[in-house]
Each structure stands twice: as structure tokens, then as C-alpha cells.
XYZ file of N, CA, C and O in Angstrom:
740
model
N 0.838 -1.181 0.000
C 0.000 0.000 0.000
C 0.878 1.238 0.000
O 1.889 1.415 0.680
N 0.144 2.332 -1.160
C 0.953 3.298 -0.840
C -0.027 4.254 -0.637
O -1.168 3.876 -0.903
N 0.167 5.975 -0.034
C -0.802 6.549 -0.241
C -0.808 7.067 -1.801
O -1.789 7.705 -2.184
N -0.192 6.916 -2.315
C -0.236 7.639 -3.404
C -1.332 7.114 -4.537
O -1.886 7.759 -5.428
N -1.461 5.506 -4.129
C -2.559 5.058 -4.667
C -3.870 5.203 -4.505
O -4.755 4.497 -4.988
N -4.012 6.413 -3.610
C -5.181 7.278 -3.608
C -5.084 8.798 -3.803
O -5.597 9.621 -3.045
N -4.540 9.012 -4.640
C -4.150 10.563 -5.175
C -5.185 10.746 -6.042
O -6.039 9.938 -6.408
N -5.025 11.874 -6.328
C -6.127 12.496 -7.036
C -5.848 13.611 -7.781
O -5.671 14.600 -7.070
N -5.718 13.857 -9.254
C -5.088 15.264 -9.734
C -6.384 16.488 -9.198
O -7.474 16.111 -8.767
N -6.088 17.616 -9.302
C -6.608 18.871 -8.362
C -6.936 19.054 -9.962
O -6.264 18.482 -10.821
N -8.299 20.115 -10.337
C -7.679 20.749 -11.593
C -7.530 22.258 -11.141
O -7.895 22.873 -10.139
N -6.764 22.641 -12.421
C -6.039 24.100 -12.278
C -7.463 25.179 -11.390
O -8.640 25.344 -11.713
N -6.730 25.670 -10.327
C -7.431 26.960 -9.706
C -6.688 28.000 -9.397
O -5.556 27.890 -9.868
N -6.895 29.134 -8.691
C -6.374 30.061 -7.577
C -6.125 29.835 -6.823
O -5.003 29.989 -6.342
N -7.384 29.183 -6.171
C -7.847 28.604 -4.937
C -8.875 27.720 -4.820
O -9.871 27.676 -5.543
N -8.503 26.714 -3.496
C -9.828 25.558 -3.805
C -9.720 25.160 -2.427
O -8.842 25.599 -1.684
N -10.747 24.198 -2.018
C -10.957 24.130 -0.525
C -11.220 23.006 -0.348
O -11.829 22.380 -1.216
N -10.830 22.418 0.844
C -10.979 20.909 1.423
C -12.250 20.919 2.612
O -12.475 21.793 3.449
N -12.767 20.012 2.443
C -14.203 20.419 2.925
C -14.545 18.520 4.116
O -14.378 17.316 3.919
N -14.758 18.883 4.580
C -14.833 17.267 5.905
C -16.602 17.888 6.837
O -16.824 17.915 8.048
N -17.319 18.199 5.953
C -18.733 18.870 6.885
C -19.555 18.097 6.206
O -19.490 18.059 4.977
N -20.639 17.216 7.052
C -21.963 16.791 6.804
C -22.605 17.157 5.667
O -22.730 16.437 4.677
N -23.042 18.334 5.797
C -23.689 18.993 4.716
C -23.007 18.660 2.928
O -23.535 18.352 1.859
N -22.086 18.837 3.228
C -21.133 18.873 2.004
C -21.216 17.782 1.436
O -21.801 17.674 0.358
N -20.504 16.514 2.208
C -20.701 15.138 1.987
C -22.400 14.692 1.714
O -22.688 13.999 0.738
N -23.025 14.975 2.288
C -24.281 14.557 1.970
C -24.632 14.968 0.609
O -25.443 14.208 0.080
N -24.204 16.073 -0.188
C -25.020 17.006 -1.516
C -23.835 15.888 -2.357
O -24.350 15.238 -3.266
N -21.944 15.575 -2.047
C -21.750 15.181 -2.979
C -21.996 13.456 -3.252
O -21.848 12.869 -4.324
N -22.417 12.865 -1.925
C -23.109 11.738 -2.236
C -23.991 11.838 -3.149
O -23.911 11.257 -4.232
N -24.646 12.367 -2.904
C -26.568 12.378 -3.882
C -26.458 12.574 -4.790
O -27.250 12.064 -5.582
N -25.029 13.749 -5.444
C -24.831 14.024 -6.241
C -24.166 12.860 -7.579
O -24.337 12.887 -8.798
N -23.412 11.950 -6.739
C -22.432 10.817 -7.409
C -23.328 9.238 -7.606
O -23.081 8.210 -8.236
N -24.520 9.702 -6.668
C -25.081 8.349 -6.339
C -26.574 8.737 -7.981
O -27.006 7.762 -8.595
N -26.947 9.830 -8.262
C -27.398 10.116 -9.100
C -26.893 9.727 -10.698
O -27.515 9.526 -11.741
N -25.751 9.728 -10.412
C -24.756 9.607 -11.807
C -24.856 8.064 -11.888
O -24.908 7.462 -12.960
N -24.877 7.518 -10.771
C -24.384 6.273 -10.303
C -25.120 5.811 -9.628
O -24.869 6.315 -8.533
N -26.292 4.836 -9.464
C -27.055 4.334 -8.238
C -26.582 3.351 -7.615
O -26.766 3.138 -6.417
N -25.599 2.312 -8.760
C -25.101 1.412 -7.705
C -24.182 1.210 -7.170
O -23.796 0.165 -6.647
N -23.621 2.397 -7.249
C -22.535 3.084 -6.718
C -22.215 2.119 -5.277
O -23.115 1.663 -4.572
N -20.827 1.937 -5.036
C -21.324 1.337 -3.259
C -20.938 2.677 -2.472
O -20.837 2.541 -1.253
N -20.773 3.594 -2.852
C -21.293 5.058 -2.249
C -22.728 4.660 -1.236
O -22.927 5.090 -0.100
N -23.351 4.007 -1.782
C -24.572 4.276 -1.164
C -24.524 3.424 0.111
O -25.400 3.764 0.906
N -23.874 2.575 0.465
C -23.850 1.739 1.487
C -22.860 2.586 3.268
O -22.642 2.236 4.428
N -22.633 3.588 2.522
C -21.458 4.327 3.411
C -22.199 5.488 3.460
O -22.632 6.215 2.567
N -22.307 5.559 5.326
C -23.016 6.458 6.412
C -22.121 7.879 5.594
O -21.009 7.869 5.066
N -22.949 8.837 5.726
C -21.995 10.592 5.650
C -20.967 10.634 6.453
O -19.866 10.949 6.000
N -21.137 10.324 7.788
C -20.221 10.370 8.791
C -18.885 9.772 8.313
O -17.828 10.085 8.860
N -18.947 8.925 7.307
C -17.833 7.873 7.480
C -17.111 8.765 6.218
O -15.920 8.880 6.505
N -17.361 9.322 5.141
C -16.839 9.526 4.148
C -15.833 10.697 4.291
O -15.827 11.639 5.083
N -14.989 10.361 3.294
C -13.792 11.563 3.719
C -14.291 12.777 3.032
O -15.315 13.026 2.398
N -12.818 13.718 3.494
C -12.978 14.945 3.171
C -13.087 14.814 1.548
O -13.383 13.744 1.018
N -12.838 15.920 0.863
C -13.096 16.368 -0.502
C -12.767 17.644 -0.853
O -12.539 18.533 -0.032
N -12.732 17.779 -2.099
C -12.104 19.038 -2.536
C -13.629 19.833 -3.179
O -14.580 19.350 -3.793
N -13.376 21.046 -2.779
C -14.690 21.974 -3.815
C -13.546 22.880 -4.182
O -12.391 23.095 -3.815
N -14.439 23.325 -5.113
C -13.973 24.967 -5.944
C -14.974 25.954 -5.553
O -14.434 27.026 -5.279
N -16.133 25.968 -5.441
C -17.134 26.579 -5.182
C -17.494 27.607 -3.814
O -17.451 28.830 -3.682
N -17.826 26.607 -2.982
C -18.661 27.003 -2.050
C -17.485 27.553 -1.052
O -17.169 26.755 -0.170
N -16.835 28.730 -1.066
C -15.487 29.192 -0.223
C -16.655 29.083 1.366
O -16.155 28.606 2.384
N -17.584 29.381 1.386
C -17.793 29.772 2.924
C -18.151 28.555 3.879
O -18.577 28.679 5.027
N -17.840 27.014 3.030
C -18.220 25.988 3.646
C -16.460 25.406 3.530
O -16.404 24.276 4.016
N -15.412 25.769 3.148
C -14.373 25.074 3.334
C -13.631 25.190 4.420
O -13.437 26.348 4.790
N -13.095 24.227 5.126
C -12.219 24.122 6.219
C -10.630 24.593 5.964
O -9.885 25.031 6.840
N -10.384 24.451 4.941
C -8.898 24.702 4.482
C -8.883 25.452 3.238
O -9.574 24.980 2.335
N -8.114 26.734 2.954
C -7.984 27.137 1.605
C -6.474 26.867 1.247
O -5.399 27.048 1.819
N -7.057 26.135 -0.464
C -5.389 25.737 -0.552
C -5.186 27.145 -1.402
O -6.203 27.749 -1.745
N -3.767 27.719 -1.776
C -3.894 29.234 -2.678
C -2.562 27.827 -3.637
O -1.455 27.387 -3.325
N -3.395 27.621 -4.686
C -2.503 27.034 -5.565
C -2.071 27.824 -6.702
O -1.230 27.350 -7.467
N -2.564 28.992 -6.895
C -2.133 30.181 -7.743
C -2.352 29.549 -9.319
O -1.461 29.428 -10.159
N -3.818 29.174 -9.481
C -3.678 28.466 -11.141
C -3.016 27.369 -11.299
O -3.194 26.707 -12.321
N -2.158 26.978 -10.357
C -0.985 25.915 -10.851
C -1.690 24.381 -11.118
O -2.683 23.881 -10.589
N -0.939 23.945 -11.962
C -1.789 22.495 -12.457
C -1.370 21.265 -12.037
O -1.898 20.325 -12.631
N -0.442 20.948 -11.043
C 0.443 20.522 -10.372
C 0.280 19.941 -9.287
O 1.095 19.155 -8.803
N -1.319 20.422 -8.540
C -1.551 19.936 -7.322
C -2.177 18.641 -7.636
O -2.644 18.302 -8.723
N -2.112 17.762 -6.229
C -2.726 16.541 -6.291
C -2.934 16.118 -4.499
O -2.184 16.090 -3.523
N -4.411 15.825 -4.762
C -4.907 15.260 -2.987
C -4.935 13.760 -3.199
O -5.119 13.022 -4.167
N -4.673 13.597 -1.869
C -5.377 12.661 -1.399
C -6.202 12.737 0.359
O -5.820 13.320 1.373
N -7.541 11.803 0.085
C -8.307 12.049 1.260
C -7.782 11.031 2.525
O -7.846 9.818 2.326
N -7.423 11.381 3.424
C -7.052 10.235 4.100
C -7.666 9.523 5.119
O -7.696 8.298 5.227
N -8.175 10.380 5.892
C -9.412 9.548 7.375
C -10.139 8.919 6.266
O -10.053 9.030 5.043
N -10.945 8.167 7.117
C -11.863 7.230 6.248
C -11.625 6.952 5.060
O -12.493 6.599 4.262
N -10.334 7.085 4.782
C -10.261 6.300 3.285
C -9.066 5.720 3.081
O -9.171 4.889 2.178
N -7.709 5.800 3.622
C -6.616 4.968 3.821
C -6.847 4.255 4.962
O -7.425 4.912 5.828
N -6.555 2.994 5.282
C -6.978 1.982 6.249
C -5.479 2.257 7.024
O -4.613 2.885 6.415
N -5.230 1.753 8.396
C -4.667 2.326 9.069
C -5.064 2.006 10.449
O -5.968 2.542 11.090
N -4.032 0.779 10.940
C -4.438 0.092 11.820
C -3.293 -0.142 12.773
O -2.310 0.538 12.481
N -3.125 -1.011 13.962
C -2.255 -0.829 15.022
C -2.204 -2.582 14.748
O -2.928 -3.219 13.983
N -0.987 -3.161 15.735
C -0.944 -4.171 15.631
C -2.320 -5.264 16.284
O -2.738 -6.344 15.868
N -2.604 -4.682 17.081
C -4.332 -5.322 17.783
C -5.251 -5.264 16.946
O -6.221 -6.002 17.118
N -5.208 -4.325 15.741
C -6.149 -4.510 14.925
C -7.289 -3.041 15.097
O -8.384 -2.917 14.548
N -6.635 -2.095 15.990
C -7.423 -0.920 16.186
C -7.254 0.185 15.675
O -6.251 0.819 16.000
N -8.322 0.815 14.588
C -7.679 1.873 14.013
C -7.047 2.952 14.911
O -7.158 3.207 16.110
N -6.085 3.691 13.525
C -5.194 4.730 14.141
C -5.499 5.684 13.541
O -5.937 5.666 12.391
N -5.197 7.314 14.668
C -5.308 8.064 14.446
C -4.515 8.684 12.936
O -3.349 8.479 12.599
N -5.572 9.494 12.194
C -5.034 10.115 10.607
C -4.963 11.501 10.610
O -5.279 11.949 11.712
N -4.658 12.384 9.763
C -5.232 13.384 9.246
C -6.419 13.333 8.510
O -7.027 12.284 8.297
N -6.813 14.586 8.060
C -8.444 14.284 6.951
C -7.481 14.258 5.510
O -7.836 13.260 4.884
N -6.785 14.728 5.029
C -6.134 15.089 3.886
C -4.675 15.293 3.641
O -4.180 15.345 4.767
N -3.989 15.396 2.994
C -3.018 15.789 2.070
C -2.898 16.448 0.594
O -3.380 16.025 -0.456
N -1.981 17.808 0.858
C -1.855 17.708 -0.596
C -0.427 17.412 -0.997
O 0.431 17.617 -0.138
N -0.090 17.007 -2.057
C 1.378 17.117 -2.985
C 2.167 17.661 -4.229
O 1.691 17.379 -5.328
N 3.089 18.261 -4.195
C 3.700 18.254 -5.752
C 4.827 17.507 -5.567
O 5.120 16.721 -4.666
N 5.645 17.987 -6.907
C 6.610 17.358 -7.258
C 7.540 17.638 -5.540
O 7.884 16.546 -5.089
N 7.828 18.476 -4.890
C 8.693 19.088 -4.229
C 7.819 19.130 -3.107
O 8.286 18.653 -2.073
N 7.102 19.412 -3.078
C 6.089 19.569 -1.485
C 5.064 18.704 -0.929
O 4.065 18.556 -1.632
N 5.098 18.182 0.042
C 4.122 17.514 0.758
C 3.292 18.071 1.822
O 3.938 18.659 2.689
N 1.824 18.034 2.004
C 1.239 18.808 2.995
C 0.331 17.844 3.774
O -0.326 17.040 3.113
N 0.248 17.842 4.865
C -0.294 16.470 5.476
C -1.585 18.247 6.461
O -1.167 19.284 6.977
N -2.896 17.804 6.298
C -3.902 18.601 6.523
C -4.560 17.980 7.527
O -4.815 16.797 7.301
N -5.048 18.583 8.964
C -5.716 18.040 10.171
C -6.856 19.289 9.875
O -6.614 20.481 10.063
N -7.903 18.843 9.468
C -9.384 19.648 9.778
C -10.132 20.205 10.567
O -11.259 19.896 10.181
N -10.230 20.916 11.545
C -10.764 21.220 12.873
C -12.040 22.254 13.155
O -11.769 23.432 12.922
N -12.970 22.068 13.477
C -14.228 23.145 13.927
C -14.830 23.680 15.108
O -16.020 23.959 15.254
N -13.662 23.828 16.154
C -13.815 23.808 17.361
C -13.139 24.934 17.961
O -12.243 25.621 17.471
N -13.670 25.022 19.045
C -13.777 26.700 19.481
C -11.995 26.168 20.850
O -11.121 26.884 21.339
N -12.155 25.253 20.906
C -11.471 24.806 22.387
C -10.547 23.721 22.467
O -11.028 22.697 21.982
N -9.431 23.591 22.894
C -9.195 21.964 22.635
C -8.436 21.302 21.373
O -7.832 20.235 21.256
N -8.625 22.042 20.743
C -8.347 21.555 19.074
C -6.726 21.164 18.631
O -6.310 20.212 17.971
N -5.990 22.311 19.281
C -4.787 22.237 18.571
C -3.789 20.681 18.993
O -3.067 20.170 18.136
N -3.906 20.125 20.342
C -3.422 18.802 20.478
C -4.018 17.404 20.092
O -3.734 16.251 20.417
N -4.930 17.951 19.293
C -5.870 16.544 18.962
C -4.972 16.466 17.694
O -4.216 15.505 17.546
N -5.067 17.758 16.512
C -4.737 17.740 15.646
C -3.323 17.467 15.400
O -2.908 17.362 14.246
N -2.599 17.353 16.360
C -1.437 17.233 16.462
C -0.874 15.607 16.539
O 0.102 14.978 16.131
N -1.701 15.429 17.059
C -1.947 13.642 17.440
C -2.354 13.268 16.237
O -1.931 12.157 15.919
N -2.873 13.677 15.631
C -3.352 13.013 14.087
C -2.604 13.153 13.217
O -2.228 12.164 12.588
N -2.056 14.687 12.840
C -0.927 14.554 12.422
C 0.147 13.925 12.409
O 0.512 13.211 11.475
N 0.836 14.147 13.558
C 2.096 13.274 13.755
C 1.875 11.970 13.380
O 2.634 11.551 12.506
N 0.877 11.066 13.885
C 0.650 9.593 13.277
C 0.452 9.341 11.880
O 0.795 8.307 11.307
N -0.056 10.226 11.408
C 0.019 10.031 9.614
C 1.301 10.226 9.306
O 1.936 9.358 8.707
N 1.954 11.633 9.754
C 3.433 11.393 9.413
C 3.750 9.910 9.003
O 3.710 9.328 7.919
N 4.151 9.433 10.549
C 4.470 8.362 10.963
C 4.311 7.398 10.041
O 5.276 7.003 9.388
N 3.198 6.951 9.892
C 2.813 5.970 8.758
C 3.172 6.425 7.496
O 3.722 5.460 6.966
N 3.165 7.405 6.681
C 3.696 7.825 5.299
C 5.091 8.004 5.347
O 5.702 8.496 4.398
N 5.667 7.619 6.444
C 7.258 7.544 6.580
C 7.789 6.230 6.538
O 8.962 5.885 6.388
N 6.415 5.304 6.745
C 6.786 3.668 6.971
C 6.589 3.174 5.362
O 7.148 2.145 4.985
N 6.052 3.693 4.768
C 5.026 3.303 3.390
C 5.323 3.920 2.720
O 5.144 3.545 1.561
N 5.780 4.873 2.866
C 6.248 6.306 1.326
C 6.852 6.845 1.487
O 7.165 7.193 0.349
N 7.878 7.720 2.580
C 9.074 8.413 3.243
C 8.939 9.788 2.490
O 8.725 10.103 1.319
N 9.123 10.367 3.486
C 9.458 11.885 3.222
C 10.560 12.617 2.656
O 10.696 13.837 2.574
N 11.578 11.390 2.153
C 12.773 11.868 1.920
C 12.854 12.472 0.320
O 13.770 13.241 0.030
N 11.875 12.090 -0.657
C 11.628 12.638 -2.046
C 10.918 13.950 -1.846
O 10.560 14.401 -2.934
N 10.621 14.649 -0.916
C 10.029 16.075 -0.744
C 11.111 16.818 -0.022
O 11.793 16.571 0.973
N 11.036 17.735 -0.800
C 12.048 19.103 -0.097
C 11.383 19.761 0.542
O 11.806 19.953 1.682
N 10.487 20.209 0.286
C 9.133 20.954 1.369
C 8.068 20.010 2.464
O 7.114 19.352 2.049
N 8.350 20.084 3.483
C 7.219 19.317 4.343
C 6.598 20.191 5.233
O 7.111 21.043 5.959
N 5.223 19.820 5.064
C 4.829 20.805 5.664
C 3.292 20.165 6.511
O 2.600 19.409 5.829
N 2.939 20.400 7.573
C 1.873 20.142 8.228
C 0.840 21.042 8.545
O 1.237 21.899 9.335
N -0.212 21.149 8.255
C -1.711 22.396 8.653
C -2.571 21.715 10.010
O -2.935 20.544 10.115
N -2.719 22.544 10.746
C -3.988 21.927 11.649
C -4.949 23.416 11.324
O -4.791 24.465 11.949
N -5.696 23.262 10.491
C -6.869 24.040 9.535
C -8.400 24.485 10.933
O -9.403 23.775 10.996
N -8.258 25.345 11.570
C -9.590 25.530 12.040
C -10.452 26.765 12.081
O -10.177 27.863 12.566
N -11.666 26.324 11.410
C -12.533 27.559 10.618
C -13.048 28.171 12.072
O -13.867 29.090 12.080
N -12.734 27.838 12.803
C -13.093 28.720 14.115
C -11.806 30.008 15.061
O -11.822 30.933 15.873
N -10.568 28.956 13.967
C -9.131 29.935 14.945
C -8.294 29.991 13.191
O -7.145 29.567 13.067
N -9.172 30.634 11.838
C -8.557 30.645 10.595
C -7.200 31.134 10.810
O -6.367 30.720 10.004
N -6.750 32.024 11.838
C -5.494 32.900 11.152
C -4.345 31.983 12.441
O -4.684 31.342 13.435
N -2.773 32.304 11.825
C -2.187 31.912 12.407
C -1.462 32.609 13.993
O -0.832 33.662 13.891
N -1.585 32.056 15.164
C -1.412 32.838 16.965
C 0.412 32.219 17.318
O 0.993 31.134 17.330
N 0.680 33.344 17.508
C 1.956 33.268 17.751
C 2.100 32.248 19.371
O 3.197 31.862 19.775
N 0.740 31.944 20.133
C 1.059 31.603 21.073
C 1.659 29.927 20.807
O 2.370 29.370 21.643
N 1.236 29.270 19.513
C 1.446 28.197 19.242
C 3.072 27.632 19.285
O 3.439 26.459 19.360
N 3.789 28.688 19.223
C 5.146 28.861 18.880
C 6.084 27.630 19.231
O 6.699 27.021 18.356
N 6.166 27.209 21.002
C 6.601 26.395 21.206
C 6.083 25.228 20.608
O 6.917 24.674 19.891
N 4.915 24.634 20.665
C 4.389 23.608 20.169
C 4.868 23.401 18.389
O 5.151 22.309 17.898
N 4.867 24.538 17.739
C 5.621 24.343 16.266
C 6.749 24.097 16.421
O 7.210 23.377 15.535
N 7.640 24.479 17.430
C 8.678 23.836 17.103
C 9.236 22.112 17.945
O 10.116 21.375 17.500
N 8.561 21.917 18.964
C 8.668 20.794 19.148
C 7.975 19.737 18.178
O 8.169 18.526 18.288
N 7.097 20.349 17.159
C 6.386 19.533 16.508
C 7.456 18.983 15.110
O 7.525 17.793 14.802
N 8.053 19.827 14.547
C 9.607 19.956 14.075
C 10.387 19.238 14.519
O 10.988 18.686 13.597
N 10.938 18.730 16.066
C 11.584 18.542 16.374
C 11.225 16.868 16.127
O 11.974 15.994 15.691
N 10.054 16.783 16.494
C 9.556 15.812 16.365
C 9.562 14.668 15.398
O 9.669 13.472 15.667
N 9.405 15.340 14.018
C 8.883 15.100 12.878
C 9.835 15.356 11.830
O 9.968 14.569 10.894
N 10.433 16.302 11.926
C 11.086 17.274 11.043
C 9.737 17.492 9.630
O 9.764 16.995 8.504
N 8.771 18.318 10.191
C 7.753 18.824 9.077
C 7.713 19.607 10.171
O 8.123 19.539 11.329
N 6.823 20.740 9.181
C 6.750 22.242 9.974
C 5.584 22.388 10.264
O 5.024 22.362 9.168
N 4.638 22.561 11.214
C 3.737 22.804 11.852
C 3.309 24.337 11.216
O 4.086 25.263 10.981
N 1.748 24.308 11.004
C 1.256 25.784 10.651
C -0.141 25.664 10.878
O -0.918 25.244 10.021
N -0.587 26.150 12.412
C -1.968 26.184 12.729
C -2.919 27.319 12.280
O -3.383 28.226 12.971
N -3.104 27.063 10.962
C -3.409 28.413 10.233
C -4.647 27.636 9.039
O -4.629 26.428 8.802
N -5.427 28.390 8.547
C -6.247 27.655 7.813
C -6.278 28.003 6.063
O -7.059 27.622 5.192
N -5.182 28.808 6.011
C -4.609 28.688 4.571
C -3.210 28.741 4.171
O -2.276 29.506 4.411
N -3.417 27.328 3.251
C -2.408 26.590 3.056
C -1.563 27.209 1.954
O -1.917 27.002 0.793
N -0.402 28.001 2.210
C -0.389 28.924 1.273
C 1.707 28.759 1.093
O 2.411 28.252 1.965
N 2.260 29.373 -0.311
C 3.702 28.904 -0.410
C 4.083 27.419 -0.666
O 5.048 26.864 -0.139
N 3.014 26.704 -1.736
C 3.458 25.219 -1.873
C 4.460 25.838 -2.855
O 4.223 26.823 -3.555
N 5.759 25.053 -2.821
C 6.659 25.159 -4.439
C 6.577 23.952 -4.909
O 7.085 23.677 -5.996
């Protein structure tokens, strides 16, 4: 398994948004299951389905990527959709997303919470690291980079400071609790 075998080319934007909300998932089910009825879409709760990319709807996205037109980007969704398990057999903590280019890797934690948020996301993060270091290694990216994305704390707080850099220290990827994902090369 790699993740890459769930990539996905982006097409060319400005900007585009990663989206992990009920609402969202529910319109693009109905939407795919319409095209498709026997889709096995249809057997899988909203809850369970991963994030996704829109172009559209900016005031429902959790993350803005600023890809500047470039044609280059490529996601993949990762909660609920890369499997990801412990030796007992119990899933493990993910991120919702990733994006990639040739040179940059971005591993994306989704968040909508007023409180609490920034060590959860951190925990999810770091373990996806982890696993895309066991399965795909970070060593073909010159840019690494980590988001914990929350539409409730969008801009980036200097109080995070220590925690970015132990998260670095950690990982060697750079921590950015900010909700746009911005400077991929």
C-alpha cells in the first residue's frame, strides 16, 4: 500500500478548498449516487466519508489551498479512506487530507472547534506522518509541511510557537496552525 494510490489530480485553480462537513458530503453523495445508483457510495453512512475538494462554495471550506492556477496539485483524502491500523487490529489516528507536488508535501488536520483543538490535531498529524514515513518516506520532498486548519481559529497565533517547534523537532515537518495553506513550491 501506498498513499499515493489514492491521489487524485486537483484541476487548475487560484484557490480551492478541502471540505470534511456533513452537509457537504451529503449534496456530494446524492450528487455521485445520481450519476451512479449502484454506486457502493450508497452503502457508506456521511459520517464515514472523507474529506473532498470543492472549488465553489469558499464559505463551507475548512482549508484554503492558494494554488495560484498551478496544475500541479494533487490530494489525497485520508481519514476514512486509507486503512490504518495498530498491531491489535485498532484503528489509528489520521489526518483528513493531504496535498502534494513534485517538491512539497502537505499532510492537513481539519478542525471546527472553538477549544481543545490544537493537540488533537497534532496527534493526528504526527501519526500520519508516521505511517507515510513507513510506506512512502518523506525523503523525495524538499518541502514538508503540516496544517492543523480551524474555521473557528482561521489565522495563524503566535502563542502556538513552542508547540511548532517541538512539533519539528519531532517530525522534522513544519507545523502551521493556520487555515490557509499557502507557499506550496
Amino acid at each position: 500500500m501506498t498513499f499515493f494510490d489514492y491521489s487524485e489530480k486537483v484541476k487548475s485553480a487560484n484557490e480551492f478548498g478541502i471540505r470534511d462537513d456533513d452537509k457537504g458530503k451529503e449534496e456530494l453523495k446524492d450528487s455521485i449516487l445520481a450519476e451512479n445508483p449502484e454506486s457502493l457510495l450508497a452503502t457508506i453512512p456521511v459520517k464515514e466519508l472523507p474529506a473532498f475538494i470543492d472549488y465553489d462554495n469558499k464559505e463551507d471550506w475548512n482549508a484554503i489551498i492558494e494554488s495560484c492556477g498551478r496544475s500541479d496539485f494533487n490530494f489525497i483524502a485520508v481519514d476514512n479512506n486509507i486503512p490504518y491500523y495498530d498491531k491489535n487490529g485498532d484503528e489509528k489516528n489520521r489526518c483528513d487530507a493531504m496535498i502534494w507536488t513534485e517538491n512539497t508535501v502537505v499532510f492537513i488536520e481539519l478542525k471546527n472547534k472553538a477549544k481543545d483543538w490544537l493537540d488533537e490535531a497534532i496527534v493526528q498529524l504526527k501519526s500520519t506522518i508516521e505511517f507515510f514515513k513507513e510506506t512512502d518516506g518523506l525523503e523525495k520532498f524538499k518541502f514538508k509541511k503540516a496544517y492543523a486548519c480551524n474555521k473557528m481559529h482561521p489565522c495563524f497565533n503566535y502563542q502556538f510557537k513552542d508547540r511548532m517547534q517541538q512539533f519539528f523537532r519531532d517530525t522534522r515537518v513544519s507545523l502551521h496552525p493556520e487555515m490557509v495553506v499557502k507557499n506550496i513550491k
